[in-house]
C-alpha positions as a Markdown table, in Angstrom:
| # | Residue | x | y | z |
|---|---|---|---|---|
| 1 | Unk | 85.9 | 282.7 | 183.0 |
| 2 | Unk | 84.9 | 282.6 | 179.4 |
| 3 | Unk | 86.2 | 279.7 | 177.5 |
| 4 | Unk | 87.4 | 280.5 | 174.0 |
| 5 | Unk | 85.8 | 278.1 | 171.6 |
| 6 | Unk | 87.9 | 276.4 | 168.9 |
| 7 | Unk | 86.3 | 277.3 | 165.6 |
| 8 | Unk | 86.4 | 273.6 | 164.6 |
| 9 | Unk | 84.4 | 272.7 | 167.7 |
| 10 | Unk | 82.1 | 275.7 | 167.4 |
| 11 | Unk | 80.4 | 274.6 | 164.2 |
| 12 | Unk | 80.9 | 277.8 | 162.2 |
| 13 | Unk | 83.9 | 276.5 | 160.4 |
| 14 | Unk | 83.9 | 273.0 | 161.7 |
| 15 | Unk | 80.3 | 272.2 | 160.5 |
| 16 | Unk | 81.2 | 273.2 | 156.9 |
| 17 | Unk | 84.4 | 271.1 | 157.0 |
| 18 | Unk | 82.4 | 268.2 | 158.5 |
| 19 | Unk | 79.8 | 268.5 | 155.8 |
| 20 | Unk | 82.4 | 268.6 | 153.1 |
| 21 | Unk | 84.1 | 265.6 | 154.6 |
| 22 | Unk | 80.9 | 263.7 | 154.8 |
| 23 | Unk | 80.0 | 264.7 | 151.2 |
| 24 | Unk | 83.3 | 263.4 | 150.0 |
| 25 | Unk | 82.7 | 260.1 | 151.8 |
| 26 | Unk | 79.3 | 259.7 | 150.1 |
| 27 | Unk | 80.5 | 260.6 | 146.6 |
| 28 | Unk | 83.6 | 258.4 | 146.5 |
| 29 | Unk | 82.7 | 254.9 | 145.4 |
| 30 | Unk | 83.9 | 252.0 | 147.4 |
| 31 | Unk | 85.5 | 250.4 | 144.4 |
| 32 | Unk | 87.5 | 252.1 | 141.7 |
| 33 | Unk | 85.4 | 252.0 | 138.5 |
| 34 | Unk | 86.5 | 249.6 | 135.8 |
| 35 | Unk | 87.8 | 251.0 | 132.6 |
| 36 | Unk | 84.9 | 251.4 | 130.1 |
| 37 | Unk | 85.4 | 249.6 | 126.9 |
| 38 | Unk | 85.3 | 251.8 | 123.8 |
| 39 | Unk | 84.4 | 250.1 | 120.5 |
| 40 | Unk | 86.8 | 251.1 | 117.8 |
| 41 | Unk | 84.0 | 251.5 | 115.2 |
| 42 | Unk | 86.3 | 250.5 | 112.4 |
| 43 | Unk | 90.0 | 249.7 | 112.0 |
| 44 | Unk | 90.6 | 246.0 | 111.9 |
| 45 | Unk | 86.8 | 245.7 | 112.4 |
| 46 | Unk | 86.4 | 246.3 | 108.6 |
| 47 | Unk | 88.5 | 243.2 | 107.9 |
| 48 | Unk | 86.4 | 241.3 | 110.4 |
| 49 | Unk | 83.2 | 242.6 | 108.7 |
| 50 | Unk | 84.4 | 241.3 | 105.3 |
| 51 | Unk | 85.3 | 237.9 | 106.8 |
| 52 | Unk | 81.9 | 237.7 | 108.5 |
| 53 | Unk | 80.3 | 238.7 | 105.2 |
| 54 | Unk | 82.0 | 235.8 | 103.4 |
| 55 | Unk | 80.8 | 233.5 | 106.2 |
| 56 | Unk | 77.2 | 234.5 | 105.8 |
| 57 | Unk | 77.5 | 234.3 | 102.0 |
| 58 | Unk | 79.1 | 230.9 | 101.8 |
| 59 | Unk | 76.9 | 229.3 | 104.5 |
| 60 | Unk | 73.5 | 230.6 | 103.5 |
| 61 | Unk | 74.2 | 231.0 | 99.8 |
| 62 | Unk | 74.6 | 227.3 | 99.6 |
| 63 | Unk | 71.5 | 226.7 | 101.8 |
| 64 | Unk | 69.3 | 229.1 | 99.8 |
| 65 | Unk | 70.3 | 227.5 | 96.5 |
| 66 | Unk | 69.3 | 224.1 | 97.7 |
| 67 | Unk | 66.2 | 224.3 | 95.5 |
| 68 | Unk | 68.5 | 223.6 | 92.5 |
| 69 | Unk | 70.3 | 220.8 | 94.2 |
| 70 | Unk | 66.9 | 219.5 | 95.2 |
| 71 | Unk | 66.0 | 219.0 | 91.5 |
| 72 | Unk | 69.3 | 217.3 | 90.9 |
| 73 | Unk | 68.8 | 215.0 | 93.8 |
| 74 | Unk | 65.3 | 214.1 | 92.5 |
| 75 | Unk | 66.9 | 213.1 | 89.2 |
| 76 | Unk | 69.9 | 211.4 | 90.7 |
| 77 | Unk | 68.3 | 209.2 | 93.4 |
| 78 | Unk | 64.5 | 209.5 | 92.8 |
| 79 | Unk | 61.9 | 207.6 | 90.9 |
| 80 | Unk | 58.7 | 209.1 | 89.6 |
| 81 | Unk | 57.0 | 205.9 | 91.0 |
| 82 | Unk | 57.9 | 206.9 | 94.5 |
| 83 | Unk | 54.9 | 208.7 | 96.0 |
| 84 | Unk | 57.0 | 210.1 | 98.9 |
| 85 | Unk | 59.9 | 211.2 | 96.7 |
| 86 | Unk | 59.7 | 215.0 | 97.4 |
| 87 | Unk | 59.1 | 214.3 | 101.1 |
| 88 | Unk | 62.2 | 212.2 | 101.4 |
| 89 | Unk | 64.4 | 214.5 | 99.4 |
| 90 | Unk | 63.3 | 217.7 | 101.1 |
| 91 | Unk | 64.6 | 216.2 | 104.4 |
| 92 | Unk | 68.2 | 216.7 | 103.1 |
| 93 | Unk | 67.9 | 220.4 | 102.8 |
| 94 | Unk | 65.6 | 221.1 | 105.7 |
| 95 | Unk | 67.7 | 218.9 | 108.0 |
| 96 | Unk | 70.8 | 220.9 | 106.9 |
| 97 | Unk | 69.2 | 224.3 | 107.6 |
| 98 | Unk | 67.6 | 223.1 | 110.8 |
| 99 | Unk | 70.9 | 221.7 | 112.2 |
| 100 | Unk | 72.6 | 225.0 | 111.6 |
| 101 | Unk | 70.2 | 226.5 | 114.1 |
| 102 | Unk | 69.8 | 223.4 | 116.3 |
| 103 | Unk | 73.5 | 223.4 | 117.2 |
| 104 | Unk | 73.6 | 227.1 | 118.1 |
| 105 | Unk | 73.1 | 226.8 | 121.9 |
| 106 | Unk | 76.1 | 224.5 | 122.0 |
| 107 | Unk | 78.0 | 226.8 | 119.7 |
| 108 | Unk | 77.4 | 229.7 | 122.0 |
| 109 | Unk | 78.8 | 227.8 | 124.9 |
| 110 | Unk | 81.9 | 226.9 | 122.8 |
| 111 | Unk | 82.2 | 230.5 | 121.7 |
| 112 | Unk | 82.2 | 231.7 | 125.4 |
| 113 | Unk | 84.7 | 229.0 | 126.4 |
| 114 | Unk | 87.1 | 228.9 | 123.4 |
| 115 | Unk | 86.5 | 232.3 | 121.7 |
| 116 | Unk | 85.2 | 233.3 | 118.3 |
| 117 | Unk | 88.3 | 232.5 | 116.3 |
| 118 | Unk | 88.8 | 228.9 | 117.4 |
| 119 | Unk | 85.1 | 228.1 | 117.2 |
| 120 | Unk | 84.8 | 229.6 | 113.7 |
| 121 | Unk | 87.9 | 227.9 | 112.2 |
| 122 | Unk | 87.1 | 224.5 | 113.7 |
| 123 | Unk | 83.5 | 224.8 | 112.4 |
| 124 | Unk | 84.6 | 225.6 | 108.9 |
| 125 | Unk | 86.9 | 222.6 | 108.9 |
| 126 | Unk | 84.1 | 220.3 | 109.9 |
| 127 | Unk | 81.8 | 221.8 | 107.3 |
| 128 | Unk | 84.5 | 221.2 | 104.6 |
| 129 | Unk | 84.8 | 217.5 | 105.6 |
| 130 | Unk | 81.0 | 217.1 | 105.6 |
| 131 | Unk | 80.5 | 218.7 | 102.1 |
| 132 | Unk | 83.4 | 216.7 | 100.7 |
| 133 | Unk | 82.1 | 213.5 | 102.1 |
| 134 | Unk | 78.6 | 214.3 | 100.6 |
| 135 | Unk | 80.2 | 214.2 | 97.1 |
| 136 | Unk | 81.1 | 210.5 | 97.4 |
| 137 | Unk | 77.7 | 209.1 | 98.5 |
| 138 | Unk | 75.8 | 206.7 | 96.2 |
| 139 | Unk | 72.3 | 206.9 | 97.7 |
| 140 | Unk | 70.0 | 209.4 | 99.4 |
| 141 | Unk | 70.3 | 208.0 | 102.9 |
| 142 | Unk | 74.0 | 208.9 | 103.7 |
| 143 | Unk | 73.3 | 212.5 | 102.6 |
| 144 | Unk | 71.1 | 212.9 | 105.7 |
| 145 | Unk | 74.3 | 212.4 | 107.8 |
| 146 | Unk | 77.1 | 213.9 | 105.6 |
| 147 | Unk | 75.2 | 217.0 | 104.3 |
| 148 | Unk | 72.3 | 217.3 | 106.7 |
| 149 | Unk | 74.3 | 216.8 | 109.9 |
| 150 | Unk | 78.1 | 217.0 | 109.5 |
| 151 | Unk | 78.2 | 219.8 | 106.9 |
| 152 | Unk | 75.4 | 221.7 | 108.7 |
| 153 | Unk | 77.0 | 221.4 | 112.2 |
| 154 | Unk | 80.2 | 222.8 | 110.8 |
| 155 | Unk | 78.4 | 225.7 | 109.2 |
| 156 | Unk | 76.7 | 226.4 | 112.5 |
| 157 | Unk | 80.0 | 226.6 | 114.4 |
| 158 | Unk | 81.4 | 228.9 | 111.7 |
| 159 | Unk | 78.4 | 231.1 | 111.4 |
| 160 | Unk | 77.4 | 232.2 | 114.9 |
| 161 | Unk | 80.9 | 233.6 | 115.9 |
| 162 | Unk | 80.5 | 235.9 | 112.8 |
| 163 | Unk | 77.6 | 237.6 | 114.6 |
| 164 | Unk | 79.2 | 237.8 | 118.0 |
| 165 | Unk | 82.6 | 239.1 | 116.9 |
| 166 | Unk | 81.0 | 242.2 | 115.3 |
| 167 | Unk | 79.9 | 243.4 | 118.8 |
| 168 | Unk | 83.6 | 243.6 | 119.7 |
| 169 | Unk | 84.3 | 246.2 | 117.1 |
| 170 | Unk | 81.1 | 248.1 | 116.5 |
| 171 | Unk | 78.3 | 249.6 | 118.7 |
| 172 | Unk | 77.0 | 252.8 | 117.0 |
| 173 | Unk | 77.3 | 251.2 | 113.6 |
| 174 | Unk | 76.2 | 247.7 | 114.6 |
| 175 | Unk | 72.9 | 247.8 | 112.6 |
| 176 | Unk | 74.7 | 249.0 | 109.5 |
| 177 | Unk | 77.5 | 246.5 | 109.8 |
| 178 | Unk | 75.1 | 243.7 | 110.4 |
| 179 | Unk | 73.2 | 244.7 | 107.3 |
| 180 | Unk | 76.4 | 244.6 | 105.2 |
| 181 | Unk | 77.5 | 241.3 | 106.7 |
| 182 | Unk | 74.1 | 239.6 | 106.2 |
| 183 | Unk | 74.0 | 241.0 | 102.7 |
| 184 | Unk | 76.8 | 238.5 | 102.0 |
| 185 | Unk | 74.2 | 235.8 | 101.8 |
| 186 | Unk | 72.2 | 237.9 | 99.4 |
| 187 | Unk | 75.2 | 238.4 | 97.1 |
| 188 | Unk | 75.8 | 234.6 | 97.1 |
| 189 | Unk | 72.1 | 233.9 | 96.7 |
| 190 | Unk | 72.1 | 236.1 | 93.6 |
| 191 | Unk | 75.1 | 234.6 | 91.9 |
| 192 | Unk | 75.2 | 231.0 | 93.1 |
| 193 | Unk | 72.0 | 229.8 | 91.3 |
| 194 | Unk | 73.4 | 230.7 | 87.9 |
| 195 | Unk | 76.8 | 229.2 | 88.7 |
| 196 | Unk | 75.2 | 226.1 | 90.1 |
| 197 | Unk | 72.9 | 225.7 | 87.1 |
| 198 | Unk | 75.9 | 225.6 | 84.8 |
| 199 | Unk | 78.0 | 223.4 | 87.1 |
| 200 | Unk | 75.2 | 220.9 | 87.6 |
| 201 | Unk | 74.6 | 220.7 | 83.9 |
| 202 | Unk | 78.3 | 220.4 | 82.9 |
| 203 | Unk | 80.0 | 218.5 | 85.7 |
| 204 | Unk | 77.1 | 216.9 | 87.6 |
| 205 | Unk | 75.9 | 217.0 | 91.2 |
| 206 | Unk | 78.9 | 215.5 | 93.0 |
| 207 | Unk | 81.6 | 217.4 | 91.2 |
| 208 | Unk | 79.6 | 220.6 | 92.0 |
| 209 | Unk | 79.8 | 219.7 | 95.7 |
| 210 | Unk | 83.5 | 219.3 | 95.5 |
| 211 | Unk | 83.8 | 222.8 | 93.8 |
| 212 | Unk | 81.7 | 224.3 | 96.6 |
| 213 | Unk | 84.3 | 222.9 | 99.1 |
| 214 | Unk | 86.5 | 225.9 | 98.0 |
| 215 | Unk | 84.0 | 228.2 | 99.7 |
| 216 | Unk | 84.4 | 226.3 | 102.9 |
| 217 | Unk | 88.2 | 226.4 | 102.7 |
| 218 | Unk | 88.2 | 230.2 | 102.3 |
| 219 | Unk | 85.8 | 230.3 | 105.2 |
| 220 | Unk | 88.4 | 228.6 | 107.4 |
| 221 | Unk | 90.9 | 231.3 | 106.5 |
| 222 | Unk | 88.4 | 234.1 | 107.2 |
| 223 | Unk | 87.9 | 232.7 | 110.8 |
| 224 | Unk | 91.5 | 233.6 | 111.6 |
| 225 | Unk | 90.6 | 237.3 | 111.4 |
| 226 | Unk | 88.3 | 237.1 | 114.4 |
| 227 | Unk | 90.5 | 238.8 | 117.0 |
| 228 | Unk | 88.5 | 239.4 | 120.2 |
| 229 | Unk | 88.6 | 242.8 | 121.9 |
| 230 | Unk | 86.0 | 242.6 | 124.7 |
| 231 | Unk | 87.4 | 241.6 | 128.1 |
| 232 | Unk | 86.8 | 237.9 | 128.8 |
| 233 | Unk | 84.7 | 236.8 | 131.7 |
| 234 | Unk | 86.7 | 235.6 | 134.7 |
| 235 | Unk | 86.8 | 231.8 | 135.0 |
| 236 | Unk | 84.8 | 230.5 | 137.9 |
| 237 | Unk | 86.4 | 228.4 | 140.6 |
| 238 | Unk | 83.0 | 227.2 | 141.8 |
| 239 | Unk | 81.9 | 223.6 | 141.2 |
| 240 | Unk | 78.7 | 221.8 | 140.6 |
| 241 | Unk | 75.5 | 223.8 | 139.9 |
| 242 | Unk | 77.2 | 227.1 | 140.3 |
| 243 | Unk | 79.7 | 226.1 | 137.5 |
| 244 | Unk | 76.9 | 224.9 | 135.3 |
| 245 | Unk | 75.0 | 228.2 | 135.8 |
| 246 | Unk | 78.1 | 230.1 | 134.5 |
| 247 | Unk | 78.4 | 227.8 | 131.5 |
| 248 | Unk | 74.7 | 227.9 | 130.7 |
| 249 | Unk | 73.9 | 231.6 | 131.0 |
| 250 | Unk | 70.5 | 231.8 | 132.8 |
| 251 | Unk | 70.6 | 235.6 | 132.9 |
| 252 | Unk | 69.2 | 235.8 | 129.4 |
| 253 | Unk | 65.9 | 234.1 | 130.5 |
| 254 | Unk | 65.3 | 236.7 | 133.2 |
| 255 | Unk | 64.4 | 239.2 | 130.5 |
| 256 | Unk | 60.7 | 239.0 | 129.7 |
| 257 | Unk | 61.3 | 240.7 | 126.4 |
| 258 | Unk | 63.9 | 238.1 | 125.4 |
| 259 | Unk | 61.6 | 235.2 | 126.4 |
| 260 | Unk | 58.8 | 236.5 | 124.1 |
| 261 | Unk | 61.3 | 237.1 | 121.3 |
| 262 | Unk | 62.9 | 233.7 | 121.7 |
| 263 | Unk | 59.6 | 231.9 | 121.3 |
| 264 | Unk | 57.8 | 234.4 | 118.9 |
| 265 | Unk | 60.4 | 234.2 | 116.2 |
| 266 | Unk | 60.4 | 230.3 | 116.0 |
| 267 | Unk | 56.6 | 230.4 | 115.9 |
| 268 | Unk | 56.9 | 232.7 | 112.8 |
| 269 | Unk | 59.3 | 230.4 | 110.9 |
| 270 | Unk | 57.4 | 227.2 | 110.2 |
| 271 | Unk | 56.8 | 228.3 | 106.7 |
| 272 | Unk | 59.9 | 230.5 | 106.2 |
| 273 | Unk | 62.2 | 228.0 | 104.4 |
| 274 | Unk | 59.4 | 226.4 | 102.3 |
| 275 | Unk | 59.9 | 228.7 | 99.3 |
| 276 | Unk | 63.7 | 228.2 | 99.2 |
| 277 | Unk | 63.2 | 224.4 | 99.0 |
| 278 | Unk | 60.1 | 224.0 | 96.8 |
| 279 | Unk | 59.7 | 227.2 | 94.8 |
| 280 | Unk | 62.0 | 225.9 | 91.9 |
| 281 | Unk | 59.9 | 222.7 | 91.6 |
| 282 | Unk | 56.6 | 224.7 | 91.8 |
| 283 | Unk | 57.8 | 226.9 | 88.9 |
| 284 | Unk | 58.8 | 223.9 | 86.8 |
| 285 | Unk | 55.3 | 222.3 | 87.4 |
| 286 | Unk | 53.4 | 225.5 | 86.6 |
| 287 | Unk | 55.4 | 227.2 | 83.9 |
| 288 | Unk | 57.5 | 224.4 | 82.4 |
| 289 | Unk | 61.0 | 223.1 | 82.8 |
| 290 | Unk | 62.4 | 225.6 | 80.3 |
| 291 | Unk | 61.4 | 228.6 | 82.5 |
| 292 | Unk | 64.2 | 230.7 | 83.8 |
| 293 | Unk | 63.5 | 229.8 | 87.4 |
| 294 | Unk | 66.9 | 231.0 | 88.7 |
| 295 | Unk | 65.7 | 234.6 | 88.2 |
| 296 | Unk | 63.4 | 234.2 | 91.2 |
| 297 | Unk | 66.2 | 233.3 | 93.6 |
| 298 | Unk | 68.2 | 236.2 | 92.1 |
| 299 | Unk | 65.2 | 238.5 | 92.8 |
| 300 | Unk | 65.0 | 237.4 | 96.4 |
| 301 | Unk | 68.8 | 237.8 | 96.8 |
| 302 | Unk | 69.0 | 241.3 | 95.3 |
| 303 | Unk | 66.1 | 242.8 | 97.3 |
| 304 | Unk | 67.2 | 240.9 | 100.4 |
| 305 | Unk | 70.6 | 242.6 | 100.2 |
| 306 | Unk | 69.0 | 246.0 | 99.6 |
| 307 | Unk | 66.7 | 245.4 | 102.5 |
| 308 | Unk | 69.6 | 244.6 | 104.8 |
| 309 | Unk | 71.5 | 247.7 | 103.9 |
| 310 | Unk | 68.4 | 250.0 | 104.1 |
| 311 | Unk | 66.8 | 248.6 | 107.3 |
| 312 | Unk | 70.2 | 248.3 | 109.0 |
| 313 | Unk | 70.8 | 252.0 | 108.6 |
| 314 | Unk | 67.1 | 252.8 | 109.5 |
| 315 | Unk | 67.6 | 250.9 | 112.8 |
| 316 | Unk | 70.8 | 252.8 | 113.6 |
| 317 | Unk | 70.1 | 256.3 | 112.5 |
| 318 | Unk | 66.4 | 257.0 | 112.3 |
| 319 | Unk | 65.2 | 258.3 | 115.7 |
| 320 | Unk | 62.2 | 256.7 | 117.3 |
| 321 | Unk | 62.3 | 253.6 | 115.2 |
| 322 | Unk | 61.5 | 250.4 | 117.1 |
| 323 | Unk | 63.5 | 247.5 | 115.8 |
| 324 | Unk | 61.0 | 245.0 | 117.0 |
| 325 | Unk | 58.2 | 246.6 | 115.0 |
| 326 | Unk | 60.4 | 246.5 | 111.9 |
| 327 | Unk | 60.7 | 242.7 | 112.4 |
| 328 | Unk | 57.0 | 242.4 | 113.0 |
| 329 | Unk | 56.3 | 244.2 | 109.7 |
| 330 | Unk | 58.7 | 241.9 | 107.9 |
| 331 | Unk | 56.9 | 238.8 | 109.1 |
| 332 | Unk | 53.5 | 240.2 | 108.1 |
| 333 | Unk | 54.8 | 240.9 | 104.5 |
| 334 | Unk | 56.6 | 237.5 | 104.2 |
| 335 | Unk | 53.5 | 235.7 | 105.3 |
| 336 | Unk | 51.3 | 237.5 | 102.8 |
| 337 | Unk | 53.8 | 237.0 | 100.0 |
| 338 | Unk | 54.0 | 233.2 | 100.7 |
| 339 | Unk | 50.2 | 233.1 | 100.3 |
| 340 | Unk | 50.4 | 235.0 | 97.1 |
| 341 | Unk | 52.7 | 232.5 | 95.4 |
| 342 | Unk | 49.9 | 230.0 | 94.3 |
| 343 | Unk | 47.8 | 233.0 | 93.0 |
| 344 | Unk | 50.5 | 234.0 | 90.5 |
| 345 | Unk | 49.6 | 232.4 | 87.2 |
| 346 | Unk | 51.9 | 234.9 | 85.3 |
| 347 | Unk | 55.6 | 234.6 | 85.8 |
| 348 | Unk | 56.0 | 238.4 | 86.2 |
| 349 | Unk | 53.6 | 238.3 | 89.2 |
| 350 | Unk | 55.8 | 235.7 | 90.8 |
| 351 | Unk | 58.8 | 237.9 | 90.3 |
| 352 | Unk | 57.1 | 240.8 | 92.0 |
| 353 | Unk | 56.2 | 238.5 | 95.0 |
| 354 | Unk | 59.8 | 237.4 | 95.2 |
| 355 | Unk | 61.1 | 241.0 | 95.2 |
| 356 | Unk | 58.9 | 242.0 | 98.1 |
| 357 | Unk | 59.6 | 238.8 | 100.0 |
| 358 | Unk | 63.4 | 239.3 | 99.6 |
| 359 | Unk | 63.2 | 243.0 | 100.7 |
| 360 | Unk | 61.5 | 242.1 | 104.1 |
| 361 | Unk | 63.5 | 239.0 | 104.5 |
| 362 | Unk | 66.5 | 241.3 | 104.6 |
| 363 | Unk | 64.8 | 243.4 | 107.2 |
| 364 | Unk | 64.1 | 240.4 | 109.4 |
| 365 | Unk | 67.7 | 239.1 | 109.2 |
| 366 | Unk | 69.8 | 242.3 | 109.6 |
| 367 | Unk | 68.2 | 243.4 | 112.9 |
| 368 | Unk | 68.3 | 240.1 | 114.7 |
| 369 | Unk | 71.7 | 240.7 | 116.4 |
| 370 | Unk | 70.9 | 244.4 | 117.3 |
| 371 | Unk | 67.7 | 243.3 | 119.0 |
| 372 | Unk | 69.6 | 240.7 | 120.9 |
| 373 | Unk | 72.1 | 243.3 | 122.1 |
| 374 | Unk | 69.3 | 245.6 | 123.2 |
| 375 | Unk | 67.4 | 242.9 | 125.1 |
| 376 | Unk | 70.2 | 241.2 | 127.0 |
| 377 | Unk | 73.3 | 243.3 | 126.7 |
| 378 | Unk | 76.7 | 242.7 | 125.1 |
| 379 | Unk | 78.0 | 240.3 | 127.8 |
| 380 | Unk | 75.2 | 237.8 | 127.4 |
| 381 | Unk | 74.5 | 238.2 | 123.6 |
| 382 | Unk | 76.4 | 235.1 | 122.5 |
| 383 | Unk | 74.1 | 232.6 | 124.3 |
| 384 | Unk | 71.1 | 234.8 | 123.6 |
| 385 | Unk | 71.6 | 234.5 | 119.9 |
| 386 | Unk | 72.6 | 230.8 | 120.3 |
| 387 | Unk | 69.4 | 229.7 | 122.1 |
| 388 | Unk | 67.3 | 231.7 | 119.8 |
| 389 | Unk | 68.8 | 230.0 | 116.7 |
| 390 | Unk | 68.5 | 226.7 | 118.5 |
| 391 | Unk | 64.7 | 227.2 | 119.0 |
| 392 | Unk | 64.5 | 228.2 | 115.3 |
| 393 | Unk | 65.8 | 224.8 | 114.2 |
| 394 | Unk | 62.5 | 222.9 | 114.8 |
| 395 | Unk | 60.3 | 225.0 | 112.4 |
| 396 | Unk | 63.2 | 225.2 | 109.9 |
| 397 | Unk | 63.3 | 221.3 | 109.8 |
| 398 | Unk | 59.6 | 220.6 | 109.9 |
| 399 | Unk | 58.3 | 223.1 | 107.3 |
| 400 | Unk | 59.7 | 221.9 | 104.0 |
| 401 | Unk | 59.0 | 218.1 | 104.5 |
| 402 | Unk | 55.4 | 218.9 | 105.4 |
| 403 | Unk | 55.1 | 221.0 | 102.3 |
| 404 | Unk | 56.7 | 218.2 | 100.2 |
| 405 | Unk | 54.2 | 215.7 | 101.7 |
| 406 | Unk | 51.3 | 217.9 | 100.9 |
| 407 | Unk | 52.5 | 218.2 | 97.3 |
| 408 | Unk | 52.8 | 214.4 | 97.1 |
| 409 | Unk | 49.3 | 213.8 | 98.4 |
| 410 | Unk | 47.4 | 216.7 | 96.8 |
| 411 | Unk | 49.3 | 217.0 | 93.5 |
| 412 | Unk | 50.2 | 220.7 | 93.8 |
| 413 | Unk | 52.0 | 223.1 | 96.1 |
| 414 | Unk | 49.1 | 225.5 | 96.5 |
| 415 | Unk | 47.9 | 224.4 | 99.9 |
| 416 | Unk | 51.5 | 224.2 | 101.1 |
| 417 | Unk | 52.2 | 227.8 | 100.3 |
| 418 | Unk | 48.9 | 229.0 | 101.7 |
| 419 | Unk | 49.7 | 227.3 | 105.0 |
| 420 | Unk | 53.3 | 228.5 | 105.0 |
| 421 | Unk | 52.1 | 232.1 | 105.2 |
| 422 | Unk | 50.1 | 231.7 | 108.4 |
| 423 | Unk | 52.9 | 231.2 | 111.0 |
| 424 | Unk | 54.8 | 234.5 | 110.1 |
| 425 | Unk | 51.6 | 236.5 | 110.7 |
| 426 | Unk | 50.9 | 234.7 | 114.1 |
| 427 | Unk | 54.5 | 235.0 | 115.2 |
| 428 | Unk | 54.7 | 238.7 | 114.2 |
| 429 | Unk | 51.6 | 239.4 | 116.3 |
| 430 | Unk | 53.2 | 237.8 | 119.3 |
| 431 | Unk | 56.3 | 240.0 | 119.0 |
| 432 | Unk | 54.2 | 243.1 | 119.3 |
| 433 | Unk | 54.1 | 242.4 | 123.1 |
| 434 | Unk | 57.9 | 243.0 | 123.4 |
| 435 | Unk | 57.9 | 246.9 | 123.3 |
| 436 | Unk | 55.1 | 247.0 | 126.0 |
| 437 | Unk | 57.0 | 244.5 | 128.2 |
| 438 | Unk | 60.3 | 246.4 | 127.8 |
| 439 | Unk | 58.6 | 249.8 | 128.5 |
| 440 | Unk | 57.2 | 248.3 | 131.7 |
| 441 | Unk | 60.6 | 246.9 | 132.7 |
| 442 | Unk | 62.3 | 250.3 | 132.1 |
| 443 | Unk | 59.7 | 252.1 | 134.2 |
| 444 | Unk | 60.2 | 249.6 | 137.0 |
| 445 | Unk | 64.0 | 250.1 | 136.8 |
| 446 | Unk | 63.6 | 253.9 | 136.9 |
| 447 | Unk | 61.4 | 253.7 | 140.0 |
| 448 | Unk | 63.9 | 251.4 | 141.7 |
| 449 | Unk | 66.7 | 253.8 | 140.8 |
| 450 | Unk | 64.7 | 256.7 | 142.3 |
| 451 | Unk | 64.2 | 254.8 | 145.5 |
| 452 | Unk | 67.9 | 254.0 | 145.7 |
| 453 | Unk | 68.8 | 257.6 | 145.2 |
| 454 | Unk | 66.3 | 258.7 | 147.9 |
| 455 | Unk | 67.7 | 256.1 | 150.3 |
| 456 | Unk | 71.2 | 257.4 | 149.7 |
| 457 | Unk | 70.0 | 260.9 | 150.4 |
| 458 | Unk | 68.4 | 259.8 | 153.6 |
| 459 | Unk | 71.6 | 258.0 | 154.7 |
| 460 | Unk | 73.6 | 261.1 | 153.7 |
| 461 | Unk | 71.4 | 263.4 | 155.7 |
| 462 | Unk | 71.5 | 261.1 | 158.7 |
| 463 | Unk | 75.3 | 261.0 | 158.5 |
| 464 | Unk | 75.4 | 264.8 | 158.5 |
| 465 | Unk | 73.1 | 264.9 | 161.6 |
| 466 | Unk | 75.3 | 262.4 | 163.4 |
| 467 | Unk | 78.4 | 264.4 | 162.6 |
| 468 | Unk | 76.8 | 267.6 | 164.0 |
| 469 | Unk | 75.7 | 265.7 | 167.1 |
| 470 | Unk | 79.2 | 264.4 | 167.7 |
| 471 | Unk | 80.5 | 268.0 | 167.2 |
| 472 | Unk | 78.1 | 269.2 | 169.8 |
| 473 | Unk | 79.1 | 266.5 | 172.3 |
| 474 | Unk | 82.8 | 267.3 | 171.8 |
| 475 | Unk | 82.0 | 271.0 | 172.8 |
| 476 | Unk | 80.3 | 269.9 | 175.9 |
């Protein structure tokens, strides 16, 4: 007696349904996907951008104009009989710039734990206290603490969140927005030298510092606009080493490209801050005290702002442009321009050098954050920027005092500026390794992904064969 086969058991209909059932099992993920965060690319982000622009301007505008305050400090506390006068005085400015970067790893941890808003507002308040305290000192020594440490640490806590918060609001326009934000320091670098010259002449050094406290107060108010949008990381319930690993993000150091970047940039910066501290004094010695030396800082500021806007858009919208190579080019040009300073015996030549130096300084600055986002991703960028800036602190601190010591011993700044141009060229050459390392990493990831897809296909086919075998057994 013939047995009528059930079409499900027969395999004509059943095999198709079984295959479709198995296909659905393979394609459905085990966990529901998390909602993808979409950057608003504007809205309240434009207010945040303006606040971050003020932060960059007030912090680095004051730092970049230290050359004028350097001259006032020499006259206020120095003596021409002191052979180490410039060396001692340069430590105030270089310590201040260095501490801004030295504190950055700690700032990044506070930013992850407390958020951008609390960190920025608290930092601006500390900076205000430090700058105000600096206006009451009676000798050079206390300035190392009030201006070089307290003021600078406050600036550091206010500055870094201004870079991180931009990644909450912008992704496609991040390079452009970073260019606009970092152009804030250019605008202040252009205007502050003229304002400070008048203030230092009319009201003196210490009253000028008190007036600059207004900038820090506005910076406190600007920090309140930093409303975070990205989802916060879940707090860990683990203790001991596991908890420390969450606080100190070790994931960033797993990227070979980031490791090269984090050590290549500091290597390039040993001479970076030397012109900002010593150029004014060099101009007075070579061209006379009546020379309009503020024009040089204005030239650096103008072209630096233009460079940030231009190269920020180039990095965003020009296809095929490698941001790392842009940074390498900027270091090469900055190094060569530093070496050109002693060769300029005509003031117009010095203006041309400063114009080029400012243009590529803007390039270097505006693409730092976008490169960090590319190398480590948005979730780890805070500490990636923080540790980079921390490593930058050593060359920032060491360079200007060494230049001042060379001037005191040799009688001119020529050798100091020649030596200041060498590290940017070496550091830039080191950064050329990053695109090669990153290309190798992406190739390895692609191969790993292909292997994973192949493994899933094998498992899928095996599941189909098992289903068919079970169907055959049920018939028997």
